[in-house]
Tab-separated table of C-alpha atoms and ligand atoms in Angstrom:
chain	number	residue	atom	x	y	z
A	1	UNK	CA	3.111	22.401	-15.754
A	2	UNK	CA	2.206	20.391	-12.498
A	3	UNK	CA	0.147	17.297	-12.555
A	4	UNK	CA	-2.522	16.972	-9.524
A	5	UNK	CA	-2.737	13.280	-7.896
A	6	UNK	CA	-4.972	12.562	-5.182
A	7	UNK	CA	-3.263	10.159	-2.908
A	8	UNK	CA	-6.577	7.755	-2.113
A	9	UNK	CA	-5.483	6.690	1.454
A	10	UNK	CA	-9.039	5.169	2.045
A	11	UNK	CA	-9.974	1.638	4.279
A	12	UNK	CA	-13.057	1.816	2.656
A	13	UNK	CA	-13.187	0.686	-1.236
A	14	UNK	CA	-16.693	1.605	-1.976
A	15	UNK	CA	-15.893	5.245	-0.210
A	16	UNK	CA	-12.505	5.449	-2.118
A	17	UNK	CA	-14.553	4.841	-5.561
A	18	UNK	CA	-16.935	7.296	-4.695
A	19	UNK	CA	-14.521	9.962	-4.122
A	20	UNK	CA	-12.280	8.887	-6.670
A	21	UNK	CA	-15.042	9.475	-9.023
A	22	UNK	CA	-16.253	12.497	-7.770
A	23	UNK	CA	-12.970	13.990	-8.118
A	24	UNK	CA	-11.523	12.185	-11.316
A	25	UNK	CA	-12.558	15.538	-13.690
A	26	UNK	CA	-10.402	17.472	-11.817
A	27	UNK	CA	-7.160	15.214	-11.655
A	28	UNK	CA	-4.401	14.026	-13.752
A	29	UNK	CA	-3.654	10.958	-11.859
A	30	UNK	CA	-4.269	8.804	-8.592
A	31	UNK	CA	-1.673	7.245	-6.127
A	32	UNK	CA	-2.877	3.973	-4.349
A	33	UNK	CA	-0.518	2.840	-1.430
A	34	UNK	CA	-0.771	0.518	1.482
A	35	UNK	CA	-4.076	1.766	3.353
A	36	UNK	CA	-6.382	1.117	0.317
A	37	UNK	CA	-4.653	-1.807	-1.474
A	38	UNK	CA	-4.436	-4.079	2.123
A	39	UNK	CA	-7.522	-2.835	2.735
A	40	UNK	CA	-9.379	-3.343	-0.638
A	41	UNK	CA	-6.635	-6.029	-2.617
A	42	UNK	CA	-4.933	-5.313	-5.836
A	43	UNK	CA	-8.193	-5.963	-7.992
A	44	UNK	CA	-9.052	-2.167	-6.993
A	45	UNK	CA	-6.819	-1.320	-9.344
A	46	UNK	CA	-8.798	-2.852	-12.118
A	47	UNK	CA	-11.758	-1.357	-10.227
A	48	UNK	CA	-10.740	2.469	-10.798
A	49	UNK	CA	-9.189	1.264	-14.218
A	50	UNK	CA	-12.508	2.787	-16.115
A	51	UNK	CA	-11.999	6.621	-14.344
A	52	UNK	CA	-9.214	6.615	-16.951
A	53	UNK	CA	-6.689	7.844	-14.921
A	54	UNK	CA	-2.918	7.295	-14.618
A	55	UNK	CA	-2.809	4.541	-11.527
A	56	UNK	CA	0.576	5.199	-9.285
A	57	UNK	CA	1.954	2.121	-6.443
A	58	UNK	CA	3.142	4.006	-3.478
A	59	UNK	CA	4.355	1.150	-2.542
A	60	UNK	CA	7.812	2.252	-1.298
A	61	UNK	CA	9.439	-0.760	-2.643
A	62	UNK	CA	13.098	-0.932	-0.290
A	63	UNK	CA	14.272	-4.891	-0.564
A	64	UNK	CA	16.818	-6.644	-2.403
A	65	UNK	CA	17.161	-6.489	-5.917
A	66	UNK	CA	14.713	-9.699	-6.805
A	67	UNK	CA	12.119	-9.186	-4.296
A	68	UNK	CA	12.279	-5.650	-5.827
A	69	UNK	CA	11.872	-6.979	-9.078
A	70	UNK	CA	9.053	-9.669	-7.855
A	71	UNK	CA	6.924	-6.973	-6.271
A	72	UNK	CA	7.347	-4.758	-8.992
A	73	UNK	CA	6.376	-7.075	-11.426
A	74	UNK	CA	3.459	-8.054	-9.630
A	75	UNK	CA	2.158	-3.678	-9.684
A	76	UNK	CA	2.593	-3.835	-13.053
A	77	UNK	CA	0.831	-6.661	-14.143
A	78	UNK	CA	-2.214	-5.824	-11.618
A	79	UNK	CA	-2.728	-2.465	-14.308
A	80	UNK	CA	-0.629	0.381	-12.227
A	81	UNK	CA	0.997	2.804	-14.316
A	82	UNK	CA	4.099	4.015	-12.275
A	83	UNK	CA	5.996	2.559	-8.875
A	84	UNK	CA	7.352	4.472	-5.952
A	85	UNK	CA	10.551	2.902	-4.818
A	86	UNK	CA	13.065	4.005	-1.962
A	87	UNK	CA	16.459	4.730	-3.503
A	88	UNK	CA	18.322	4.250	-0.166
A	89	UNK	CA	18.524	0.530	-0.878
A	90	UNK	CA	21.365	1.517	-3.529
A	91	UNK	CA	21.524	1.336	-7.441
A	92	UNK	CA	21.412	-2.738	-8.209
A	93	UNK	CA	17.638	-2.503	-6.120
A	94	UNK	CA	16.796	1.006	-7.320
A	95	UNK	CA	17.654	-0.855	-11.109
A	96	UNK	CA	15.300	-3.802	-10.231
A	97	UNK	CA	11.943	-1.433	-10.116
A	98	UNK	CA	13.171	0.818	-13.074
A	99	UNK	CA	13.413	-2.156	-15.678
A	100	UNK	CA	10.199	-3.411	-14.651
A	101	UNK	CA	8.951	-0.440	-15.003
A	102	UNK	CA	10.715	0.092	-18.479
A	103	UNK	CA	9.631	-3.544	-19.520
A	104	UNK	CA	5.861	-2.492	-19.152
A	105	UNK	CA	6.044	1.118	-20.266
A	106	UNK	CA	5.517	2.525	-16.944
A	107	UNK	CA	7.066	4.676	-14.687
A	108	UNK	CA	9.616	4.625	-11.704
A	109	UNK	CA	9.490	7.127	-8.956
A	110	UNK	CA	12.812	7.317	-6.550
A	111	UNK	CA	12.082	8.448	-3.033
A	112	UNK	CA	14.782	10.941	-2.289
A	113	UNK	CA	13.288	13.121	0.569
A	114	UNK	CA	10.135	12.598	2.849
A	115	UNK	CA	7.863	15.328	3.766
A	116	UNK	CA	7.427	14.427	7.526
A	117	UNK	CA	9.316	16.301	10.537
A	118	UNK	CA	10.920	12.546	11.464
A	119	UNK	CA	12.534	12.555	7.828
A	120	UNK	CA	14.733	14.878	9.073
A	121	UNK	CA	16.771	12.176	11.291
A	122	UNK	CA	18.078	10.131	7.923
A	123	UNK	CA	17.259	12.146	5.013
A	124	UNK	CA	19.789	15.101	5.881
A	125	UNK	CA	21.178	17.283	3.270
A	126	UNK	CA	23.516	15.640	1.041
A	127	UNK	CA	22.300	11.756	1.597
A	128	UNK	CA	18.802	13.066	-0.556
A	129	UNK	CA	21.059	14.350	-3.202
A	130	UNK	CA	22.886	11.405	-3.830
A	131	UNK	CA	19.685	9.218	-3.820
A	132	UNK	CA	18.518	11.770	-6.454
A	133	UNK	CA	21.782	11.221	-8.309
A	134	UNK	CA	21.660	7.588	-8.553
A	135	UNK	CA	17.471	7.970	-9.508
A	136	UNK	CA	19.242	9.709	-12.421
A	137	UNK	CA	21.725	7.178	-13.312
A	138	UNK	CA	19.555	4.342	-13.036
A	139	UNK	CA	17.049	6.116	-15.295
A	140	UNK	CA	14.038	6.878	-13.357
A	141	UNK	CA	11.923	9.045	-14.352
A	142	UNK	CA	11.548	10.975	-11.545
A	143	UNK	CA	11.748	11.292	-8.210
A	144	UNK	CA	9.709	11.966	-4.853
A	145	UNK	CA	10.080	15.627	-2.969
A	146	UNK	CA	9.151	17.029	-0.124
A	147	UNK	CA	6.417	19.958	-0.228
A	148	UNK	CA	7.300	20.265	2.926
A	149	UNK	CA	10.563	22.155	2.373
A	150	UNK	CA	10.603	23.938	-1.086
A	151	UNK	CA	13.988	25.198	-0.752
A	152	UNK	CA	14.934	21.503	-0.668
A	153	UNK	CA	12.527	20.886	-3.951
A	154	UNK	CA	15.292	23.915	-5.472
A	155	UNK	CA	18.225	21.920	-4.303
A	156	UNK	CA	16.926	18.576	-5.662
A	157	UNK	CA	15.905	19.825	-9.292
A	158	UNK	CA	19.389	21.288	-9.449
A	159	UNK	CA	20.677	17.001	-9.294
A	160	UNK	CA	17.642	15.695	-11.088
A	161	UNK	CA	17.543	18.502	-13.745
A	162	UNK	CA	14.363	17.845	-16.843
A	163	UNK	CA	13.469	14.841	-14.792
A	164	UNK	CA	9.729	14.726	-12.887
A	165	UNK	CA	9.342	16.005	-9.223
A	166	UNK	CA	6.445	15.081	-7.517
A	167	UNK	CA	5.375	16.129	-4.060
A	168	UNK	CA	3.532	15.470	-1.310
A	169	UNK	CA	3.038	17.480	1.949
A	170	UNK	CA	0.306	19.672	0.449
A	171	UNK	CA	-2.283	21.056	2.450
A	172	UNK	CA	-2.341	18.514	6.000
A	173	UNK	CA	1.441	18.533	6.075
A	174	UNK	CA	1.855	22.490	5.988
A	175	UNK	CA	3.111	22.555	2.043
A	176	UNK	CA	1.732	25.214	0.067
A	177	UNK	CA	-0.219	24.532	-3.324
A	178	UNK	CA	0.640	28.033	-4.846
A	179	UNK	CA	4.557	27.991	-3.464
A	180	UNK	CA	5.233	24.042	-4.590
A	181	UNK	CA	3.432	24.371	-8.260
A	182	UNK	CA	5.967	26.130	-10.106
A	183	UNK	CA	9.007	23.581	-9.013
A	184	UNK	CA	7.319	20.624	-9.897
A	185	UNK	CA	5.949	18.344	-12.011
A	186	UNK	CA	3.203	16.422	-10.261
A	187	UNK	CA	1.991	17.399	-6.381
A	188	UNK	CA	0.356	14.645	-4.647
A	189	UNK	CA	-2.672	15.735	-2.303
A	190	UNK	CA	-4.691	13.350	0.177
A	191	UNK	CA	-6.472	14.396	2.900
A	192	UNK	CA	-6.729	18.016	1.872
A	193	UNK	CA	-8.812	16.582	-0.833
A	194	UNK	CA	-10.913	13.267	0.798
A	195	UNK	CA	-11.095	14.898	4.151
A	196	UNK	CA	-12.698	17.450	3.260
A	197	UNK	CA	-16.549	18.151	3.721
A	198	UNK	CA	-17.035	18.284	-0.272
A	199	UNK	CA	-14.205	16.190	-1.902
A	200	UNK	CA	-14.890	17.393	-5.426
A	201	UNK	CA	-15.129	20.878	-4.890
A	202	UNK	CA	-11.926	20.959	-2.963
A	203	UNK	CA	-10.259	18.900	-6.049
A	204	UNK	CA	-12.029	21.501	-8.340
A	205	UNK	CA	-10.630	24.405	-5.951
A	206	UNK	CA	-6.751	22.752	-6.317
A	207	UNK	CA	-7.480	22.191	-10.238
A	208	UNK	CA	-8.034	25.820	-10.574
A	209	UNK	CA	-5.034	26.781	-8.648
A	210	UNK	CA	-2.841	24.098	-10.993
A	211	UNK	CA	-4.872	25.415	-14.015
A	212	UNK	CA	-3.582	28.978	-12.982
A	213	UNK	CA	-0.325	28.096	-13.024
A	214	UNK	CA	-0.515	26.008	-16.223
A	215	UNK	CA	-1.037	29.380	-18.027
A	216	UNK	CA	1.091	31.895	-16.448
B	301	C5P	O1	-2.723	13.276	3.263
B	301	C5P	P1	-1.470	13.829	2.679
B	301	C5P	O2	-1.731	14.872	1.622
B	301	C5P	O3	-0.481	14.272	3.699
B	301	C5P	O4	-0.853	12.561	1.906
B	301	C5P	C1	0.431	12.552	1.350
B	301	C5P	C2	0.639	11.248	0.631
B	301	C5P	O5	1.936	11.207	0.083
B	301	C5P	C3	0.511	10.023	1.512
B	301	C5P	O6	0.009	8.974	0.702
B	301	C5P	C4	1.938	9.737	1.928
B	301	C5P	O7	2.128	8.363	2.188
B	301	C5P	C5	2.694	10.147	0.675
B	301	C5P	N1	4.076	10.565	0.846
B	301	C5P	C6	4.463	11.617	1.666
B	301	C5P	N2	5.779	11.982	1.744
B	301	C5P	C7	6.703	11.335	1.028
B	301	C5P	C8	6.344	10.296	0.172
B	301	C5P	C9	4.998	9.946	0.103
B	301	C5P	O8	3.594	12.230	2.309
B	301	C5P	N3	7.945	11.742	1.027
């Protein structure tokens, strides 16, 4: 039972409203990161608040355990409903997002694998494991995996076990919808979906495909 999310890497607020919208019937969530928010501020979060969608920082929070906290808090008070952290900066930081998190009912996200080629340099085989183990201990509830690489999707459930997997790398990157829906929770699709010449019906087109899987 996979969630879709539209990653809204937009400069252009009014554009990433408008496709927001246009897609919003077909998703189950949204992920904001860096392009949008520096673009647009934080008060675009209040500005998709009425699509009534599940809001997600990609903010790939890596820094010590109180700037950690700080930013965190910050995401949370500005209306998101989950944060993205890295989990390479080890447990005490990793801690720092989850509480927040916790304290606000939202959700924490650990990074343990990227999706690009150049991930490959740091985030061999065993290091993403034990980044998925300490998501675990420090009770996030879920973490990030590559669509990229399925077989490492496999390897990474077998660590993080009932808790969430969500994935980016659809589409663009080379993942495959059909191959990465039944090992995860959530996959996370950008420019697949506001690339393309008719944003909506390409969301509607992915909804279907998630639908299908929903009730096999
Ligand atoms: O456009 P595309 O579908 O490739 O977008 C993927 C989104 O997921 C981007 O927002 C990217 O920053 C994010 N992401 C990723 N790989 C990760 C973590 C996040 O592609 N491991």
């Amino acid at each position: 039972m996979a969630d879709l999310i539209l990653a809204l890497d937009l400069l252009d607020p009014m554009y990433a409203r408008e496709v927001a919208e246009s897609c919003a019937a077909s998703l189950d969530a949204i992920k904001l990161g860096y392009p949008l928010i520096l673009s647009a501020g934080l008060g675009v979060v209040k500005d998709l608040a009425d699509l009534g969608l599940p809001l997600i920082a990609d903010f790939k929070v890596a820094d010590i355990p109180n700037t950690n906290g700080l930013i965190a808090n910050q995401v949370f008070s500005a209306g998101f409903d989950a944060i993205i952290c890295h989990g390479f900066t080890g447990r005490d930081a990793v801690e720092a997002c989850v509480d927040a998190a916790h304290a606000y009912g939202g959700e924490c996200f650990v990074v343990a694998e990227m999706s690009h080629p150049g991930a490959l340099s740091f985030f061999s085989r065993g290091v993403a494991e034990q980044i998925a183990t300490l998501a675990v201990e420090c009770r996030a509830d879920g973490i990030i995996a590559p669509a990229t690489r399925p077989e490492r999707i496999r390897a990474l459930r077998s660590v993080v076990r009932s808790r969430k997997i969500y994935s980016p790398g659809i589409g663009t990157q080379g993942g495959d919808l059909r191959s990465v829906l039944p090992l995860v929770e959530g996959v996370i699709v950008g420019r697949t979906i506001y690339g393309a010449a008719d944003p909506a019906k390409e969301a509607a087109v992915m909804a279907a495909i998630v639908n299908d899987e929903r009730s096999s």
